[in-house]
Amino acid sequence: MSLSNEQMVEIYTTMVKIRMFEENVSELFAAGKIPGFVHLYIGEEAVASGVCACLNKDDYITSTHRGHGHLIAKGGDLQLMMAELFGRSTGYCKGKGGSMHIADVELGILGANGIVGGGPPLATGAAIACEHDQKQAVSVCFFGDGASNQGTTHEAMNLAACWKLPVVFVNENNLYGISCCTDKSTCVADLADRAASYDIPGVVVDGNDVVAVYEAATEAIARARKGDGPSWIECKTYRHHGHFEGDPCTYRTDDELQEWKAKDPLPRMEAKLIDNKVLSADEVEGIKAKVKEELEKAISFAESSPMADPADLLEDVYTV
Ligand SMILES: Cc1ncc(C[n+]2csc(CCOP(=O)(O)OP(=O)(O)O)c2C)c(N)n1
Ligand SMILES: [Mg+2]
């Protein structure tokens, strides 16, 4: 299960891509260039990067309202994502969906989702489809600590456990659902303890350690692929930004934020790669420069694309 140097560099590059994408979105949002709501994934990159590194193109993921990291890690196109955030007709949803509705079914990305707890039933459904089609594919459901209290989540898990479906529930416990800390919303210290009620494995990992996430995901995905059913992986992590861009964050202390910034998954992985001589400091800078260039292209693609046309509003909708 140990990662090759090449795999580690690939995972690190994904983390850099997510971090820099989100930093750009934060600035562009503050400059008034991105309409609507955005929820950023900065600080949580190790979860999506570690999990998606274990997946094949025909495996499925379901995402959340904080979805950019999941989409990038599963191979989402940065230009189409950026254009969607800018509300341009060249975006993933022709500029009509925005951050919380990006999907790419060809890549197995079944969609970001503005409904908290909306993903688990979709992931369980996708796992039923994998079984029905006799594919070896699995589905992975990313969901938050807040979503872990939704009925939909538990209904989906119960069914997945009863039918031993190939699905892995990846719980991103970033300590908060909007402004509500998990110690006020949940009676167990480890959310994954609830897996016992479905008789499925419940694993807790340091969600800021990408290698630990990768290892836990590898095991759960292998279990799902061979027909032994679902698992719940709880990744303890933290979002550096507010719930949404513009959130004044009055519900948490600066000490808490600094404590978690000291455990930032990105410099941790970077130090590991440099200490183990997998990459030199120059090579790290080279990766960042390449990602910067890719993002500049994505931003200029978005900015030079036409806005979504109101006349097309009712195109591509299922009901009117
Ligand atoms: C069904 C539903 N209820 C409430 C909301 C409002 N809402 C949006 S995000 C959120 C908190 C989600 O917290 P969590 O699942 O921990 O995800 P995080 O934002 O921390 O990534 C809530 C309650 C919603 N979008 N959908
Ligand atoms: Mg949360």
PDB file of C-alpha atoms and ligand atoms in Angstrom, residues 39-41 44 64-67 70 100 113-118 143-150 152 171-180 182 191 239 242-244, ligand 1:
ATOM      1  CA  HIS A  39     -17.638  27.915   0.095  1.00  0.00           C
ATOM      2  CA  LEU A  40     -13.907  27.295   0.019  1.00  0.00           C
ATOM      3  CA  TYR A  41     -12.006  24.103   0.769  1.00  0.00           C
ATOM      4  CA  GLU A  44      -9.156  20.391   3.747  1.00  0.00           C
ATOM      5  CA  THR A  64     -21.151  18.983  -1.377  1.00  0.00           C
ATOM      6  CA  HIS A  65     -21.648  22.756  -1.346  1.00  0.00           C
ATOM      7  CA  ARG A  66     -17.881  22.918  -0.564  1.00  0.00           C
ATOM      8  CA  GLY A  67     -17.105  20.994  -3.708  1.00  0.00           C
ATOM      9  CA  HIS A  70     -13.532  17.122  -4.804  1.00  0.00           C
ATOM     10  CA  MET A 100     -22.783  24.383  -6.046  1.00  0.00           C
ATOM     11  CA  ASN A 113     -24.811  19.720  -4.081  1.00  0.00           C
ATOM     12  CA  GLY A 114     -26.412  22.629  -2.274  1.00  0.00           C
ATOM     13  CA  ILE A 115     -28.566  20.259  -0.218  1.00  0.00           C
ATOM     14  CA  VAL A 116     -26.821  19.188   2.977  1.00  0.00           C
ATOM     15  CA  GLY A 117     -27.176  15.396   3.054  1.00  0.00           C
ATOM     16  CA  GLY A 118     -28.138  15.352  -0.621  1.00  0.00           C
ATOM     17  CA  PHE A 143     -20.187  14.652   3.366  1.00  0.00           C
ATOM     18  CA  GLY A 144     -19.678  17.043   6.256  1.00  0.00           C
ATOM     19  CA  ASP A 145     -20.102  16.762  10.005  1.00  0.00           C
ATOM     20  CA  GLY A 146     -23.338  18.739   9.592  1.00  0.00           C
ATOM     21  CA  ALA A 147     -24.528  16.306   6.925  1.00  0.00           C
ATOM     22  CA  SER A 148     -23.773  13.417   9.273  1.00  0.00           C
ATOM     23  CA  ASN A 149     -26.850  14.522  11.258  1.00  0.00           C
ATOM     24  CA  GLN A 150     -29.218  14.406   8.291  1.00  0.00           C
ATOM     25  CA  THR A 152     -30.941  11.142   4.281  1.00  0.00           C
ATOM     26  CA  ASN A 171     -16.953  12.262   6.386  1.00  0.00           C
ATOM     27  CA  GLU A 172     -15.193  15.629   6.399  1.00  0.00           C
ATOM     28  CA  ASN A 173     -15.359  16.691  10.016  1.00  0.00           C
ATOM     29  CA  ASN A 174     -14.162  20.297   9.897  1.00  0.00           C
ATOM     30  CA  LEU A 175     -15.634  20.996  13.359  1.00  0.00           C
ATOM     31  CA  TYR A 176     -18.443  23.243  12.145  1.00  0.00           C
ATOM     32  CA  GLY A 177     -21.762  23.197  10.339  1.00  0.00           C
ATOM     33  CA  ILE A 178     -21.982  26.910   9.457  1.00  0.00           C
ATOM     34  CA  SER A 179     -21.391  28.437  12.942  1.00  0.00           C
ATOM     35  CA  CYS A 180     -22.381  25.389  14.997  1.00  0.00           C
ATOM     36  CA  THR A 182     -19.815  19.650  16.501  1.00  0.00           C
ATOM     37  CA  LEU A 191     -18.652  10.709  14.327  1.00  0.00           C
ATOM     38  CA  ARG A 239     -11.536  25.023   7.011  1.00  0.00           C
ATOM     39  CA  GLY A 242     -15.333  31.077   6.869  1.00  0.00           C
ATOM     40  CA  HIS A 243     -18.339  28.931   6.057  1.00  0.00           C
ATOM     41  CA  PHE A 244     -18.794  31.111   2.964  1.00  0.00           C
TER      42      PHE A 244
HETATM   43  C1  LIG B   1     -31.092  20.340   3.745  1.00  0.00           C
HETATM   44  C2  LIG B   1     -30.330  21.577   4.074  1.00  0.00           C
HETATM   45  N1  LIG B   1     -30.438  22.128   5.300  1.00  0.00           N
HETATM   46  C3  LIG B   1     -29.762  23.250   5.613  1.00  0.00           C
HETATM   47  C4  LIG B   1     -28.967  23.860   4.667  1.00  0.00           C
HETATM   48  C5  LIG B   1     -28.183  25.127   5.028  1.00  0.00           C
HETATM   49  N2  LIG B   1     -26.768  24.787   5.149  1.00  0.00           N
HETATM   50  C6  LIG B   1     -25.892  25.025   4.157  1.00  0.00           C
HETATM   51  S1  LIG B   1     -24.356  24.494   4.518  1.00  0.00           S
HETATM   52  C7  LIG B   1     -24.828  23.969   6.047  1.00  0.00           C
HETATM   53  C8  LIG B   1     -23.832  23.370   7.005  1.00  0.00           C
HETATM   54  C9  LIG B   1     -23.202  22.162   6.481  1.00  0.00           C
HETATM   55  O1  LIG B   1     -22.216  21.729   7.378  1.00  0.00           O
HETATM   56  P1  LIG B   1     -21.293  20.508   7.048  1.00  0.00           P
HETATM   57  O2  LIG B   1     -22.117  19.384   6.536  1.00  0.00           O
HETATM   58  O3  LIG B   1     -20.472  20.255   8.245  1.00  0.00           O
HETATM   59  O4  LIG B   1     -20.408  21.017   5.827  1.00  0.00           O
HETATM   60  P2  LIG B   1     -19.274  22.153   5.823  1.00  0.00           P
HETATM   61  O5  LIG B   1     -19.955  23.431   5.432  1.00  0.00           O
HETATM   62  O6  LIG B   1     -18.672  22.223   7.158  1.00  0.00           O
HETATM   63  O7  LIG B   1     -18.316  21.703   4.772  1.00  0.00           O
HETATM   64  C10 LIG B   1     -26.186  24.203   6.247  1.00  0.00           C
HETATM   65  C11 LIG B   1     -26.920  23.851   7.476  1.00  0.00           C
HETATM   66  C12 LIG B   1     -28.901  23.287   3.386  1.00  0.00           C
HETATM   67  N3  LIG B   1     -28.147  23.804   2.414  1.00  0.00           N
HETATM   68  N4  LIG B   1     -29.562  22.128   3.122  1.00  0.00           N
END
